[in-house]
PDB file of C-alpha atoms in Angstrom:
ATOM      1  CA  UNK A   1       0.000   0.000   0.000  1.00  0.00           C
ATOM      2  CA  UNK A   2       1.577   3.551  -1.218  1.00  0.00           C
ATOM      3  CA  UNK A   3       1.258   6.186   1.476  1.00  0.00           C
ATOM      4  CA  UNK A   4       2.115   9.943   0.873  1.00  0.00           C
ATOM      5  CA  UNK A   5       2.408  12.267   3.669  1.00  0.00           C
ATOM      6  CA  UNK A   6       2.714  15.376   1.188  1.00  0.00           C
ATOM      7  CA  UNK A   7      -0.705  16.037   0.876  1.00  0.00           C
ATOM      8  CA  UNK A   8      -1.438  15.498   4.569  1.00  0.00           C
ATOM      9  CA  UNK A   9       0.996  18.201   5.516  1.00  0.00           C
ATOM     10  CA  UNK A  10       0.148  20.500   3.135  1.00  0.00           C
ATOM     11  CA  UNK A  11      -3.521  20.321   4.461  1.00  0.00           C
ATOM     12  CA  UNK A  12      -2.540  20.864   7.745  1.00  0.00           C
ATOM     13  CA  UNK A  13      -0.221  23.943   6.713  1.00  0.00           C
ATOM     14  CA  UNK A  14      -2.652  25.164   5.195  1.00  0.00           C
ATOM     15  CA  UNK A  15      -5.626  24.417   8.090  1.00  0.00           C
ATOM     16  CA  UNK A  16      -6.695  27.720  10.837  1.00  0.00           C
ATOM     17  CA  UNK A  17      -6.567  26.672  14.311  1.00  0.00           C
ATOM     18  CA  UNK A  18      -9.400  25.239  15.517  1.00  0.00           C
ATOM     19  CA  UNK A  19      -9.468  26.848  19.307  1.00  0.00           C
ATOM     20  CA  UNK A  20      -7.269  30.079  19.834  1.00  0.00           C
ATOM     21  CA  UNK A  21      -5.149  29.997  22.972  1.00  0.00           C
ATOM     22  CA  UNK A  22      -5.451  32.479  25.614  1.00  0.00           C
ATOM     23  CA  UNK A  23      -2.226  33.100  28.270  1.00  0.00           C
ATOM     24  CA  UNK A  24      -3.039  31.222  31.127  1.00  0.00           C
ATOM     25  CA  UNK A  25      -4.779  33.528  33.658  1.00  0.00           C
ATOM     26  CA  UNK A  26      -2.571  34.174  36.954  1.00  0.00           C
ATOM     27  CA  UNK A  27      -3.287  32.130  40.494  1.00  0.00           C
ATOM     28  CA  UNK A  28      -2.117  32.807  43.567  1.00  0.00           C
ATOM     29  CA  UNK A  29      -3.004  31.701  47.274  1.00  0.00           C
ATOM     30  CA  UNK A  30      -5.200  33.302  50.339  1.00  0.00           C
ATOM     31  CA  UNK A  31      -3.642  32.882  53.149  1.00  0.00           C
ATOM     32  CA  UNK A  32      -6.053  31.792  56.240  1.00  0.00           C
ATOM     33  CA  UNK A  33      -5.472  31.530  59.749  1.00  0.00           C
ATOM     34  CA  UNK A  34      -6.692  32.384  63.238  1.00  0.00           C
ATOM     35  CA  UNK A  35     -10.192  30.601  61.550  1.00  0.00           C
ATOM     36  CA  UNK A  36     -13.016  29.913  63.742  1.00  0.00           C
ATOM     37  CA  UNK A  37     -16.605  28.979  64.181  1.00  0.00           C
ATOM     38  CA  UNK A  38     -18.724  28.259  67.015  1.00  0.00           C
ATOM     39  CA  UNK A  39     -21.375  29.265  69.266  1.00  0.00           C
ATOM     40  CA  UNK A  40     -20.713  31.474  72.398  1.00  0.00           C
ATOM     41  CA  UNK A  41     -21.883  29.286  76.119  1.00  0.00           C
ATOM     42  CA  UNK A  42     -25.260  29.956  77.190  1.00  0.00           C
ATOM     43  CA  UNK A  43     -26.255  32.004  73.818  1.00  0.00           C
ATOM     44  CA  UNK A  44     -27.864  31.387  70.445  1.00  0.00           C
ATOM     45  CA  UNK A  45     -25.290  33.683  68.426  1.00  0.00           C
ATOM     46  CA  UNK A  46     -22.574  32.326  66.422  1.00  0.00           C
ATOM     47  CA  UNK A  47     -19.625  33.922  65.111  1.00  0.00           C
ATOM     48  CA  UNK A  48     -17.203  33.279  62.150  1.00  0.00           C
ATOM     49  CA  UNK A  49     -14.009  35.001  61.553  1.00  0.00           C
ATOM     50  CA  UNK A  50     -10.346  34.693  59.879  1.00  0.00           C
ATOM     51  CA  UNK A  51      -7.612  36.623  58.619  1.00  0.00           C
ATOM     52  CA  UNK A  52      -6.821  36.829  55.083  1.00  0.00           C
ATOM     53  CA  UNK A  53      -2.875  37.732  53.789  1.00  0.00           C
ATOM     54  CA  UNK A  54      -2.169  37.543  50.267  1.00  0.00           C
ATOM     55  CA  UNK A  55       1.641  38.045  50.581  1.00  0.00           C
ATOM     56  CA  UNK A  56       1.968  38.675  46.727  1.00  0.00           C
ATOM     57  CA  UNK A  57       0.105  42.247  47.119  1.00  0.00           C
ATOM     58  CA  UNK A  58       0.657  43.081  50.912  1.00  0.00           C
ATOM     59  CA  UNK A  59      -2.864  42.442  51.676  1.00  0.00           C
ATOM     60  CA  UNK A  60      -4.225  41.472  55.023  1.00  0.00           C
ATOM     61  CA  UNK A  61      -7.569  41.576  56.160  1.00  0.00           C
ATOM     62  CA  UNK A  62      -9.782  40.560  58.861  1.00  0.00           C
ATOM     63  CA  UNK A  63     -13.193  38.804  58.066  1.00  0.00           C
ATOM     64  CA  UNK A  64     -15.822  38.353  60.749  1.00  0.00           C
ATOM     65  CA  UNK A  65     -19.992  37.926  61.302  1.00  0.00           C
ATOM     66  CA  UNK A  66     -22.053  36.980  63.858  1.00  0.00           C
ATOM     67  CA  UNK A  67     -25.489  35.181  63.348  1.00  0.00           C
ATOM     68  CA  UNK A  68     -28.180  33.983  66.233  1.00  0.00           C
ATOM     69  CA  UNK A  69     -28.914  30.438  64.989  1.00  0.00           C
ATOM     70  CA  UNK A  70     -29.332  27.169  66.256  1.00  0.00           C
ATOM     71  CA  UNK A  71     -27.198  24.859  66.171  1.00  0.00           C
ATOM     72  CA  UNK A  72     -24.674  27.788  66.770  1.00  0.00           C
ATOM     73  CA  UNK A  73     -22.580  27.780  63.437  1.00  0.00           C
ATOM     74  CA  UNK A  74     -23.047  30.946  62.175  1.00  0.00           C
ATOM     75  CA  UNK A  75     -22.785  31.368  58.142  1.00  0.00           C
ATOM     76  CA  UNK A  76     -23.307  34.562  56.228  1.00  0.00           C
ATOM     77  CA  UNK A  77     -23.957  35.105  52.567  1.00  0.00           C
ATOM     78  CA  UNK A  78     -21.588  35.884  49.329  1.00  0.00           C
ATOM     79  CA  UNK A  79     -20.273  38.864  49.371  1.00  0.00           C
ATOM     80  CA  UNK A  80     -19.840  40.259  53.233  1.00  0.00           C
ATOM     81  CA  UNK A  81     -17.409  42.792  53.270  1.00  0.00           C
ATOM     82  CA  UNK A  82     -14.143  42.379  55.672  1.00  0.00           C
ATOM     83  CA  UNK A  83     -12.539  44.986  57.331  1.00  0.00           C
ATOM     84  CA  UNK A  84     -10.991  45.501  54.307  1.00  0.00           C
ATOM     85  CA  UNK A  85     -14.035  47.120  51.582  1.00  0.00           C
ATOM     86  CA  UNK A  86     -12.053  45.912  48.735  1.00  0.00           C
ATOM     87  CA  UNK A  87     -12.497  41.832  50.516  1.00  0.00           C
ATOM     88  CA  UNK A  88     -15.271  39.658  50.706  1.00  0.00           C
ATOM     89  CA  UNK A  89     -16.239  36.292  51.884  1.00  0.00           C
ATOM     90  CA  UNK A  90     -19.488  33.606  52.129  1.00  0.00           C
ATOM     91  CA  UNK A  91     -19.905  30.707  54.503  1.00  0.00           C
ATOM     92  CA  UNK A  92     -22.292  28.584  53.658  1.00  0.00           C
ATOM     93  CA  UNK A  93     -23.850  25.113  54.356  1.00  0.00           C
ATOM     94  CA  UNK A  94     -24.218  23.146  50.843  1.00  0.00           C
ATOM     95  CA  UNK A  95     -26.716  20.643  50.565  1.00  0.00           C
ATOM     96  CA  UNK A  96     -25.893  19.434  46.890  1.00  0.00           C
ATOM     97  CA  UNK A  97     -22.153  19.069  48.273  1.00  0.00           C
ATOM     98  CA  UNK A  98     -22.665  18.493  51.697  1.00  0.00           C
ATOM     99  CA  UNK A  99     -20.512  20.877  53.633  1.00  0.00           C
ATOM    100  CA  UNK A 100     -19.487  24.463  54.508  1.00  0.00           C
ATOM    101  CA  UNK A 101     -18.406  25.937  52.027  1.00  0.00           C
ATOM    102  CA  UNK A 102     -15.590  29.516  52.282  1.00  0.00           C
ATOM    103  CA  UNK A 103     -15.416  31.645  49.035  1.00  0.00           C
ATOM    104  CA  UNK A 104     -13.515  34.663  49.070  1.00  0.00           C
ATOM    105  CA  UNK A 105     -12.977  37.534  46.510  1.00  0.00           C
ATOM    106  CA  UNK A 106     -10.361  40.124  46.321  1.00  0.00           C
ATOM    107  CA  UNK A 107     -11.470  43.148  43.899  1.00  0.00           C
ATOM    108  CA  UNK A 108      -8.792  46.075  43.080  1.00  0.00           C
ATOM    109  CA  UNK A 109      -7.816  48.001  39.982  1.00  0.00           C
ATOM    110  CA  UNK A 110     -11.063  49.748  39.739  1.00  0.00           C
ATOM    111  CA  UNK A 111     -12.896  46.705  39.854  1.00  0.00           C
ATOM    112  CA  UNK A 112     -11.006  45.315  36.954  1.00  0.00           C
ATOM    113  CA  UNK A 113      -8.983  42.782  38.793  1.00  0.00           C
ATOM    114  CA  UNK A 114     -10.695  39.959  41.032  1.00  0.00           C
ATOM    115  CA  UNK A 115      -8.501  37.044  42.892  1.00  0.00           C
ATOM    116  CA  UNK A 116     -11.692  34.522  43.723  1.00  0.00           C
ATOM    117  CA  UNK A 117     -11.642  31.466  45.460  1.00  0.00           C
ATOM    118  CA  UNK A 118     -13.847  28.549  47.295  1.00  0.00           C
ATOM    119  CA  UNK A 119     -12.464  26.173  49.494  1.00  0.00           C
ATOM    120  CA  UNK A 120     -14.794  23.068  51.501  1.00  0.00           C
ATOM    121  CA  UNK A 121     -14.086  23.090  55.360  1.00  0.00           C
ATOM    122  CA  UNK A 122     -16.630  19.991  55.588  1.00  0.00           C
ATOM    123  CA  UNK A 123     -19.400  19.620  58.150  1.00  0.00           C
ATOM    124  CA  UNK A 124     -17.263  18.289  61.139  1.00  0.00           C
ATOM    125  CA  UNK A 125     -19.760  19.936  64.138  1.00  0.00           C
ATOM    126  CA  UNK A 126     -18.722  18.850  67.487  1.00  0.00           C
ATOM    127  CA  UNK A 127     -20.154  19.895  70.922  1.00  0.00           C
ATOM    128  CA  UNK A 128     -18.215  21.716  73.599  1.00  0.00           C
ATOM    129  CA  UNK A 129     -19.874  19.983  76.785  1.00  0.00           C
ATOM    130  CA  UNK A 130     -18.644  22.463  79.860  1.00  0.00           C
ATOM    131  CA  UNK A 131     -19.214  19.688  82.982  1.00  0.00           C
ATOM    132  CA  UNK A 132     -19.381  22.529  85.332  1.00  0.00           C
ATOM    133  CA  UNK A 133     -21.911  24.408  83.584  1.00  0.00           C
ATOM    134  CA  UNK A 134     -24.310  22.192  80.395  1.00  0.00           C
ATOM    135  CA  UNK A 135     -26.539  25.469  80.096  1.00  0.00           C
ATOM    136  CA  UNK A 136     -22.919  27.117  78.651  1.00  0.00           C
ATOM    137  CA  UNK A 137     -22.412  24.109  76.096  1.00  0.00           C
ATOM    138  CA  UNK A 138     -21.896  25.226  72.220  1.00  0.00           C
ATOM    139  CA  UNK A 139     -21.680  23.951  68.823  1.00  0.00           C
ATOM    140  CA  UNK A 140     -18.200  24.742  66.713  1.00  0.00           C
ATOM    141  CA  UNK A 141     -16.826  23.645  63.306  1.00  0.00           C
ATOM    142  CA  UNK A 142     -13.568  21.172  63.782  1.00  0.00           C
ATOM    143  CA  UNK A 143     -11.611  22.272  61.313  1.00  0.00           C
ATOM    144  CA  UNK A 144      -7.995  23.366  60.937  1.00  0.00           C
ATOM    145  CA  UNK A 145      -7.293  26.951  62.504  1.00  0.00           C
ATOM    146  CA  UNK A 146      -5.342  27.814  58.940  1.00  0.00           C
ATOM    147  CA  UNK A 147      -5.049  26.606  55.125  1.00  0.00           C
ATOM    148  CA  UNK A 148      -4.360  28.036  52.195  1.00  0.00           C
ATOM    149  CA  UNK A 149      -7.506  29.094  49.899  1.00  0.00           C
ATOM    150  CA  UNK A 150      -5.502  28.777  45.917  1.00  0.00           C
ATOM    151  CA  UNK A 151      -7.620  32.170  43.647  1.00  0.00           C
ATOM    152  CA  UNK A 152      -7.638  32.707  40.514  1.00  0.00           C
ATOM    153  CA  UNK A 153      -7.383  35.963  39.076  1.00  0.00           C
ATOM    154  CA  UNK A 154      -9.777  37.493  36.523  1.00  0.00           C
ATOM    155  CA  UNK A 155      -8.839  40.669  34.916  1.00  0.00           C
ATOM    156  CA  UNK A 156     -11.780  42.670  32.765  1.00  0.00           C
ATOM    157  CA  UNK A 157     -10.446  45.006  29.852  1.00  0.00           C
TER     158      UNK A 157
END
């Protein structure tokens, strides 16, 4: 059987691309620690809070919000602003992916520029049982006091 790759390669010279390419966009990491959530003894309210560093633009910001729910871990809806107006965060329970769920957004550069990211904490609840007093037991979310949230960055024109 004759084969000729000649006019195979001169249809693929000749071919467009079929997808164009874009540079890949830029990621980077959210740095969490001091995280928490739990209920307070002998209350309804909840509170969530963290701090946020992104070393790569000097950033650091603190992120907090208290609820009154029951069991006592608090969540708060996409986008609650930090101490920091140009940071935001979510916390919410996720049925479909069972879990709480973090998402944070950085937005700077005239609201050109957002670093966005989700990470799943899980839906480890444990009870703190106080012997001396059970009125002043409270629900919190065992999870690790810092991790790394990886962003990606979006940049509008």
């Amino acid at each position: 059987m004759k084969f000729s790759l000649l006019p195979l390669l001169a249809l693929a010279a000749s071919a467009s691309p079929i997808i164009n390419l874009a540079p890949r966009a830029e990621a980077g990491n959210f740095a969490i620690t001091s995280f928490y959530n739990s209920g307070v003894p002998h209350s309804v309210v909840a509170h969530v809070g963290f701090t946020l560093t992104d070393a790569s633009k000097s950033l650091v910001a603190t992120c907090s919000a208290s609820l009154a729910i029951q069991p006592t871990i608090a969540t708060t809806a996409f986008p609650t602003t930090c101490n920091d107006t140009c940071v935001f965060f979510g916390f919410e329970y996720k049925v479909g992916v069972p879990g709480y769920w973090l998402t944070l957004a950085h937005v700077y550069n005239d609201n050109k520029t957002v670093d966005t990211g989700s990470y799943w904490l899980g839906a480890d609840v444990k009870i703190y049982e106080n012997p001396s007093t059970p009125t002043g037991n409270y629900d919190y979310l065992n999870v690790p006091t810092s991790f790394d949230v990886a962003y990606n960055r979006c940049t509008q024109a």
